Tab-separated table of C-alpha atoms and ligand atoms in Angstrom:
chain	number	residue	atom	x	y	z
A	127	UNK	CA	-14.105	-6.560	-11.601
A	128	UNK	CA	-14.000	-6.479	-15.352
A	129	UNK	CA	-13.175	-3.078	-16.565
A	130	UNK	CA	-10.794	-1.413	-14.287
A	131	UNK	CA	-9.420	2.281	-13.724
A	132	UNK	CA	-6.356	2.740	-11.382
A	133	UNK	CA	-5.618	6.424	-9.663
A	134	UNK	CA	-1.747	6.734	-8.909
A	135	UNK	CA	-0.786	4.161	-11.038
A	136	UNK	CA	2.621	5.441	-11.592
A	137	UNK	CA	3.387	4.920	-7.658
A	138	UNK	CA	5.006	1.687	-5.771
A	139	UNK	CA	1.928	-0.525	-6.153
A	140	UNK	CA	0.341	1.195	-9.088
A	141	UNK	CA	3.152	0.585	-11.386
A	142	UNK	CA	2.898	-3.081	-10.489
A	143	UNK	CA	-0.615	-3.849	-9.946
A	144	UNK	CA	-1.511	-2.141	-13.049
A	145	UNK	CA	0.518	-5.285	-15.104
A	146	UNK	CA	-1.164	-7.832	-12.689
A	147	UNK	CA	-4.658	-6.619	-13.491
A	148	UNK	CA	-3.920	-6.731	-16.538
A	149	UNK	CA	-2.712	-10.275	-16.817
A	150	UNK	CA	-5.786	-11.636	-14.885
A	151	UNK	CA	-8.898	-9.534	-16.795
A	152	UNK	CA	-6.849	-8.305	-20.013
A	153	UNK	CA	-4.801	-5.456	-20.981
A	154	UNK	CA	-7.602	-3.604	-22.756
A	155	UNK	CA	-9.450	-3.260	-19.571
A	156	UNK	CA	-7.311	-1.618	-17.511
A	157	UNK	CA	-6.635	2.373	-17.362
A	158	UNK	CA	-4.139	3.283	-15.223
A	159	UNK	CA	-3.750	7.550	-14.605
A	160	UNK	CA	-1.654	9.980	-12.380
A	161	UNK	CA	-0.898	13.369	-12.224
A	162	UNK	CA	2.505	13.603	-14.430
A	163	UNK	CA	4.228	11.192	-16.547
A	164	UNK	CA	7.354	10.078	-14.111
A	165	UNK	CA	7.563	6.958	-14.312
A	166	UNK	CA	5.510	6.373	-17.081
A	167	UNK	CA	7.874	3.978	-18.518
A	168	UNK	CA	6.841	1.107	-15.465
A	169	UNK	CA	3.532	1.037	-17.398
A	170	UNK	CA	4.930	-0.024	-20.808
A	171	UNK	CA	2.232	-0.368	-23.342
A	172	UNK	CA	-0.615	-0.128	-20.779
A	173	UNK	CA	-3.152	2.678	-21.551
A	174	UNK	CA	-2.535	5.694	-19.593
A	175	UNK	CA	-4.618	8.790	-18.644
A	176	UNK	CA	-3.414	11.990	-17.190
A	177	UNK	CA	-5.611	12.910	-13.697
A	178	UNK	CA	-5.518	14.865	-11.027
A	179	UNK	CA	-7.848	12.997	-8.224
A	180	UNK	CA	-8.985	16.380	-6.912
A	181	UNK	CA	-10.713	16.755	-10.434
A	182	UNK	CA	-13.743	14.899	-9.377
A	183	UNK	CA	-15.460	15.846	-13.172
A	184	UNK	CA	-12.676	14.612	-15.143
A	185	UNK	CA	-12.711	11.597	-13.194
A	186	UNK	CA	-16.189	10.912	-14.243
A	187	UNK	CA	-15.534	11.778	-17.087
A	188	UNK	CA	-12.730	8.747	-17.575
A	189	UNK	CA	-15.045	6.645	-15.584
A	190	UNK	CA	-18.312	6.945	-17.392
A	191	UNK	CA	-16.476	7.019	-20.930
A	192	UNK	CA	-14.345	3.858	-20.433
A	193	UNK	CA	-17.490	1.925	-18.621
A	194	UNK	CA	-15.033	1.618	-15.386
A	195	UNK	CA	-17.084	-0.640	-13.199
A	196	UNK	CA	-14.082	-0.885	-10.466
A	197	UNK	CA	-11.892	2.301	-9.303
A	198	UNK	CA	-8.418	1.364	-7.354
A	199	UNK	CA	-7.878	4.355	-5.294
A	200	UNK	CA	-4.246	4.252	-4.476
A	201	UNK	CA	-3.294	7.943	-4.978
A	202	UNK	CA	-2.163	9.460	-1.913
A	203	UNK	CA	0.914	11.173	0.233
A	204	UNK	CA	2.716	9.084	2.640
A	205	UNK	CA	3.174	9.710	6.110
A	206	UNK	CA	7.352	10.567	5.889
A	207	UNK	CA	5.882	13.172	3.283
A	208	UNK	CA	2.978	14.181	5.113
A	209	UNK	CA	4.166	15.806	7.759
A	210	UNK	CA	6.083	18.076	5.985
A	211	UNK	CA	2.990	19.199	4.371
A	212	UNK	CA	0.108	18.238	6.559
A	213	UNK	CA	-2.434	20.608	4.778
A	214	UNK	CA	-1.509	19.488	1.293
A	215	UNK	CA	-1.999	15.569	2.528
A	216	UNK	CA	-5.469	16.281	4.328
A	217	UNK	CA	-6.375	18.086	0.882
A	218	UNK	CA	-5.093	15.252	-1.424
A	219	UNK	CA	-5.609	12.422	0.372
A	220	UNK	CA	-9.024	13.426	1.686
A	221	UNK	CA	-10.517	15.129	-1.286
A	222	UNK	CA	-9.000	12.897	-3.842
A	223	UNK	CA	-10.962	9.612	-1.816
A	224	UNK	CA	-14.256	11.876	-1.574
A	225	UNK	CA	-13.966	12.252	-5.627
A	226	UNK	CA	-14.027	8.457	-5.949
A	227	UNK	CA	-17.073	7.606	-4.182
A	228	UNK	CA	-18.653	10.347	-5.000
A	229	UNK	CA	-18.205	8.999	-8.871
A	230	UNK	CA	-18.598	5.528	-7.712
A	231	UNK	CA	-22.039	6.507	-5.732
A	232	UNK	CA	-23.474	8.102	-9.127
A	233	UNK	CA	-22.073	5.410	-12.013
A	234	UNK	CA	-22.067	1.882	-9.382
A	235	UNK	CA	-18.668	1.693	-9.526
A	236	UNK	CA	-16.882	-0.658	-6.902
A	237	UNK	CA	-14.247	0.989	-4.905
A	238	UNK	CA	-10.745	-0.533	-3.320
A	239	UNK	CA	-9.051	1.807	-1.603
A	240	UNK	CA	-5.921	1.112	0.934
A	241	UNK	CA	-6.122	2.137	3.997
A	242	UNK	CA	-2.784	1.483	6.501
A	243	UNK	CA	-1.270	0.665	9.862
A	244	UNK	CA	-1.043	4.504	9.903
A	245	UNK	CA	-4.499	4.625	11.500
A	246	UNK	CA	-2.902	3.234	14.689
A	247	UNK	CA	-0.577	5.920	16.997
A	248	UNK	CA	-1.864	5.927	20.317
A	249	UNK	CA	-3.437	3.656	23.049
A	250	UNK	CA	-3.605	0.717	21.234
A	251	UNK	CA	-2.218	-3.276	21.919
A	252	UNK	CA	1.809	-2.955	20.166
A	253	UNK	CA	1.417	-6.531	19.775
A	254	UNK	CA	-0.795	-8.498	17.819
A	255	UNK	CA	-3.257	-5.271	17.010
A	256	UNK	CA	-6.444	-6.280	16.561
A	257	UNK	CA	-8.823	-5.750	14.146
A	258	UNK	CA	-11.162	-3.344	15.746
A	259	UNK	CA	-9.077	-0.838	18.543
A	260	UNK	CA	-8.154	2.661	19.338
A	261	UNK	CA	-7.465	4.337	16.796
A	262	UNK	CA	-6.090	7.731	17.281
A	263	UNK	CA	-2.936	8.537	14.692
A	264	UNK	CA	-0.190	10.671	14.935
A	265	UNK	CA	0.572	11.347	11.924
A	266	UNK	CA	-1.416	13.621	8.826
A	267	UNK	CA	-1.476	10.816	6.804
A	268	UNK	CA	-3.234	8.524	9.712
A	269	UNK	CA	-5.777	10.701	10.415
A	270	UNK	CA	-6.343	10.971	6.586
A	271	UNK	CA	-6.666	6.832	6.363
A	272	UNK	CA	-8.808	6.290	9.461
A	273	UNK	CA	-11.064	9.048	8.103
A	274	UNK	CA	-11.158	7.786	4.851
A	275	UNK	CA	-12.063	4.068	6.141
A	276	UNK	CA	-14.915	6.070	8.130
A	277	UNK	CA	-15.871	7.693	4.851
A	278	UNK	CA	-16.283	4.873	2.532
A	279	UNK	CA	-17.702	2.865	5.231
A	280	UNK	CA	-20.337	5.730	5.233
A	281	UNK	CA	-20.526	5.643	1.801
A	282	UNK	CA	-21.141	1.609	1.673
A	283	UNK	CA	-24.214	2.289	4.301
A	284	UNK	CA	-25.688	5.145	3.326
A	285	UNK	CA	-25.505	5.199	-0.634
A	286	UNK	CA	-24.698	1.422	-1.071
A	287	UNK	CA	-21.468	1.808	-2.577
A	288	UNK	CA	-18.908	-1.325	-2.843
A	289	UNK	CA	-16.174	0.074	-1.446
A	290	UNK	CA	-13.545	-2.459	0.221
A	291	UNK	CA	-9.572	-2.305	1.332
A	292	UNK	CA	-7.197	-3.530	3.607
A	293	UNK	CA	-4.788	-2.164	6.089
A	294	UNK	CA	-1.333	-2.012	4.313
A	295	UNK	CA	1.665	-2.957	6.417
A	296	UNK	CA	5.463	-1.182	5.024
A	297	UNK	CA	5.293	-3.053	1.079
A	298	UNK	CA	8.742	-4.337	-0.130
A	299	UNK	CA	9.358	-4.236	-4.007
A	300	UNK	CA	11.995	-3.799	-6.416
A	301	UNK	CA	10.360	-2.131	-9.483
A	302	UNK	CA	8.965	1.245	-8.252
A	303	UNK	CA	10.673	3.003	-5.212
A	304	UNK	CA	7.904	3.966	-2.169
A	305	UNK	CA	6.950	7.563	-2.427
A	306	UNK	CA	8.431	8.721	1.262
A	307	UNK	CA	7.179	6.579	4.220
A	308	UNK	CA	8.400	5.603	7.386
A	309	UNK	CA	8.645	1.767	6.075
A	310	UNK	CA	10.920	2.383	2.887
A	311	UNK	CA	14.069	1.418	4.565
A	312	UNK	CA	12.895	-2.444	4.440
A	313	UNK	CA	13.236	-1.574	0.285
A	314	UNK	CA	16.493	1.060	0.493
A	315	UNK	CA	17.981	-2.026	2.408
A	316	UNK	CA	17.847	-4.245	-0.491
A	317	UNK	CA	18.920	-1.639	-3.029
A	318	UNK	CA	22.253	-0.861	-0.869
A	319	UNK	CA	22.732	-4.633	-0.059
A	320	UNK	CA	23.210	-5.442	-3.701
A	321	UNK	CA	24.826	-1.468	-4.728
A	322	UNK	CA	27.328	-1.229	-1.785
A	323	UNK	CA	27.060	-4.462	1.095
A	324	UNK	CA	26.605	-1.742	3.457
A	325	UNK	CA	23.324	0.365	4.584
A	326	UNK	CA	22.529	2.723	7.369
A	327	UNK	CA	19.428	2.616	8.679
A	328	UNK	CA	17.107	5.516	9.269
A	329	UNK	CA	15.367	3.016	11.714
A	330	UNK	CA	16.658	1.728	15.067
A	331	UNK	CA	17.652	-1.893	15.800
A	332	UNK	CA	14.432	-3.556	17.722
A	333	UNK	CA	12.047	-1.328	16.597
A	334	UNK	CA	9.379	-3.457	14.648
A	335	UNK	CA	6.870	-3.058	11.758
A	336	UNK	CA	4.791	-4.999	9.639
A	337	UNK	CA	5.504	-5.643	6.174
A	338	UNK	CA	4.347	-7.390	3.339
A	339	UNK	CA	6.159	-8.236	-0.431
A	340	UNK	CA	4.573	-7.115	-3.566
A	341	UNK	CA	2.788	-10.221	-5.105
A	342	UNK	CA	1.126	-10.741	-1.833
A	343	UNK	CA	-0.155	-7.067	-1.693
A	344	UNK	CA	-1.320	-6.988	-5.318
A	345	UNK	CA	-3.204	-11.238	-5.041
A	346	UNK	CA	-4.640	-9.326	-2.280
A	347	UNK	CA	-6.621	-6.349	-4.114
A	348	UNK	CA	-8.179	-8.753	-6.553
A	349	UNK	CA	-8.863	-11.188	-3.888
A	350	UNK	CA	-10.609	-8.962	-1.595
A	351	UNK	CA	-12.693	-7.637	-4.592
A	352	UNK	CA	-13.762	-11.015	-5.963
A	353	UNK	CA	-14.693	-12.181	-2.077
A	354	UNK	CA	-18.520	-12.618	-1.545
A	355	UNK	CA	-19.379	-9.603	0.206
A	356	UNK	CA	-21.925	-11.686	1.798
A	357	UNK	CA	-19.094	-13.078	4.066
A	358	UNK	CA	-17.848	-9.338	4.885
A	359	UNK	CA	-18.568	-8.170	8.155
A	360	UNK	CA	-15.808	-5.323	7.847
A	361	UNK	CA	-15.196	-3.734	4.991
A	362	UNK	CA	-12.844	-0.931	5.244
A	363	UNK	CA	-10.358	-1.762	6.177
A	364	UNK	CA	-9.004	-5.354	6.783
A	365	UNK	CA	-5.744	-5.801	8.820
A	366	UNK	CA	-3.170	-8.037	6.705
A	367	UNK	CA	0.567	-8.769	6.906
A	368	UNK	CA	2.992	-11.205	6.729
A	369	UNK	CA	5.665	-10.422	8.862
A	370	UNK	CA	6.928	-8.059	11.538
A	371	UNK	CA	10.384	-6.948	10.942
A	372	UNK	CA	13.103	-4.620	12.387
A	373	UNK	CA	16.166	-3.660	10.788
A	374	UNK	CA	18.622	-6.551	12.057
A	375	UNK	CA	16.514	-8.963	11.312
A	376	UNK	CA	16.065	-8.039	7.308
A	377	UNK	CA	20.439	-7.793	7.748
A	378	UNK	CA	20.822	-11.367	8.812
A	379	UNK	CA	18.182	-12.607	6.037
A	380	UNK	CA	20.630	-10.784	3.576
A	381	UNK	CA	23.862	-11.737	5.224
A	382	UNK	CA	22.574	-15.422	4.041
A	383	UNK	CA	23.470	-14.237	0.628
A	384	UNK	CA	26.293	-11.579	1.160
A	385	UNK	CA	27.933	-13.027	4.671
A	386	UNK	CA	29.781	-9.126	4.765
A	387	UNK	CA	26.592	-7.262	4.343
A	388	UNK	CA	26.872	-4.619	6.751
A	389	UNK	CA	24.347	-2.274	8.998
A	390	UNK	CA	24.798	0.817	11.105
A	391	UNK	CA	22.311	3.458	11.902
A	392	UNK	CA	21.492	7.586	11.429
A	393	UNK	CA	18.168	7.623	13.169
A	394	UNK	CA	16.169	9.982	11.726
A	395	UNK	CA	13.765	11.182	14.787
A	396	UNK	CA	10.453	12.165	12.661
A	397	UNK	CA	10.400	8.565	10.976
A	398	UNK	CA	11.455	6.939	14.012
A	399	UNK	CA	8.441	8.449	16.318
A	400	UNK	CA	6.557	7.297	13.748
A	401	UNK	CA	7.788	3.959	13.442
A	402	UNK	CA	7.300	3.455	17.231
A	403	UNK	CA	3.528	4.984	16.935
A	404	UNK	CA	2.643	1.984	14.948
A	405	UNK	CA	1.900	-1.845	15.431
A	406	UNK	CA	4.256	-4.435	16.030
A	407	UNK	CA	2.194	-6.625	14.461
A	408	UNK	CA	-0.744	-6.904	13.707
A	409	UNK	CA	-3.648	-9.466	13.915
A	410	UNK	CA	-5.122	-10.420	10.400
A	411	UNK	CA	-7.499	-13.001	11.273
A	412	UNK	CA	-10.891	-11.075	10.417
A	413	UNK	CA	-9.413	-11.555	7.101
A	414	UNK	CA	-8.788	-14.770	6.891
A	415	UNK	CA	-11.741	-16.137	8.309
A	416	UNK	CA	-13.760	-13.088	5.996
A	417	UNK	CA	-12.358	-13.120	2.916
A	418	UNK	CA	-9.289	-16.206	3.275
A	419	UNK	CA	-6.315	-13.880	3.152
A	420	UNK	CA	-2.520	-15.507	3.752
A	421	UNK	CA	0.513	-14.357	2.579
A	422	UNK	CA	2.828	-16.553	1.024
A	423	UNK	CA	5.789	-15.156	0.902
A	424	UNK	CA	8.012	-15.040	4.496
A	425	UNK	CA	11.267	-13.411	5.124
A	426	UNK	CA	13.875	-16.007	3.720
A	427	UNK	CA	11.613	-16.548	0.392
A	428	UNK	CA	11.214	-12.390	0.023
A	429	UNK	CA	15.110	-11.475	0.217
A	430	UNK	CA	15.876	-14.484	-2.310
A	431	UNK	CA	13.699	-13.044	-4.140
A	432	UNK	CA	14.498	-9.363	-4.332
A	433	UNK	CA	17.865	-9.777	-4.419
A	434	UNK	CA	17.944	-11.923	-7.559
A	435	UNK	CA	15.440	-9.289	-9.046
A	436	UNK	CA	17.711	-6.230	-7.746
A	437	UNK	CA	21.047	-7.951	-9.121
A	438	UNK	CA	19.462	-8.278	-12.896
A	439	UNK	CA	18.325	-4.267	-12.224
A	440	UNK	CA	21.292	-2.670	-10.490
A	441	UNK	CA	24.451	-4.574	-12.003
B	203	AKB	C1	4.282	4.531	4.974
B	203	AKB	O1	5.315	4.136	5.530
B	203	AKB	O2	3.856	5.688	5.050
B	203	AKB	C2	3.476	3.513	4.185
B	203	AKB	C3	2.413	2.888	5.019
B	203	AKB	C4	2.767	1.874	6.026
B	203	AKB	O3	1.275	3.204	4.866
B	203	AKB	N1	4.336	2.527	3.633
């Protein structure tokens, strides 16, 4: 990766990996766009292009004139939001990806694109999900990311493109809010621990996800990029995580720091099917042994963490 071009770079892991890339191969060569300006102030003095992914020509345009030789494809609507607008998220999420290798196939750009534990909802092991299962979603937004995996896997054989991702687990993070997923309550949680001491959960007690923090999510896009693709067997997309959480568990790592922090519940059904339609946890060891993924941080070491960054923001 040298010069870089980032599609919804004004979301949750946009707004951050934008500043990482830009610490590790320089600010100049980094070009971070979305379709409005909210937000825009995460960016700070990063360059910043207005695009819509489902303009494929201006795209290529911003590609071929900045001499993008990577594109991080992270524009997309989440699967809370999806399913209130299942047509819009097939269109977006589907055509925006087909834009990107389609401009990758004719300049040689590389490709990262997220896919997500989303592609799991059926018929699959809970616990420990392996690498290579059933995959049959439930939701708009899974059938969009287990397409899209198919797609740029088709587009790696057939046209030779170097497209890569992983499987993204819920992402905790206190600079950007998540754009409407089923995971964002392991982020609201932190923002009402440190607001009020008190959060209800749109998630029920026991019911558990993967998740990941931020600087292990963004060390992961450059690491996967950088790997020898010599060593990859899969491509997109690698399972990764670092831990499998459920509500109660996230309240007793925060009651370490506020002993009265307290949680009660409003299940919200949609987000909760959804919730139990996906992995316990998953099994990342095709990436580890393909590219050496680990995640550093673990529960205790993440809430420290985001709750001394979340004090300094909110008070
Ligand atoms: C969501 O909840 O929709 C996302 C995801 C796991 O892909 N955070």
């Amino acid at each position: 990766m040298k010069r870089i071009l980032i599609t919804g770079a004004l979301g949750q892991i946009g707004s951050e990996l934008a500043h990482y890339l830009a610490k590790e191969y320089g600010k100049d060569n980094i070009i971070a766009t979305g379709r409005s300006h909210r937000n825009i102030e995460a960016l700070g003095d990063l360059h910043f292009e207005m695009l819509d992914v489902s303009d494929g020509e201006r795209l290529n345009e911003l590609v071929e004139k900045n001499k993008i030789d990577t594109i991080v494809h992270l524009a997309a609507i989440l699967s809370a939001k999806g399913e209130t607008m299942p047509q819009e998220t097939w269109h977006t999420n589907m055509g925006g990806l087909q834009n990107v290798l389609e401009v990758a196939k004719n300049t040689g750009a590389a490709v990262f694109t997220p896919s997500s534990i989303a592609v799991f909802g059926k018929d699959f092991p809970l616990d420990n999900t392996p690498q290579s299962t059933v995959m049959l979603p439930t939701t708009m937004y899974g059938v969009t990311k287990v397409s899209g995996e198919i797609l740029a896997d088709y587009y790696h054989q057939k046209f030779g493109v170097d497209a890569r991702g992983v499987r993204y687990p819920g992402i905790i993070s206190h600079l950007t809010l998540p754009g409407n997923g089923t995971t964002d309550y392991a982020v609201h949680i932190y923002y009402e621990a440190v607001k009020n001491n008190k959060y209800t959960s749109y998630i029920a007690k026991d019911t558990y996800m993967d998740m990941l923090y931020m600087p292990d999510a963004l060390r992961a896009v450059v690491e996967l990029m950088e790997a020898n693709p010599d060593k990859l067997i899969h491509r997109n997309a690698f399972n990764i995580t670092a831990m499998s959480l459920e509500p109660e568990k996230i309240a007793a790592a925060i009651r370490k720091h506020y002993p009265e922090f307290a949680l009660d519940y409003a299940i919200d059904p949609v987000r909760q099917a959804i919730a139990e339609s996906w992995p316990n946890s998953l099994d990342d060891t095709c990436a580890r042994e393909e590219w050496g993924w680990h995640a550093e941080y673990d529960l205790p070491a993440m809430t420290a963490d985001m709750l001394e960054n979340l004090e300094k923001k909110l008070k």
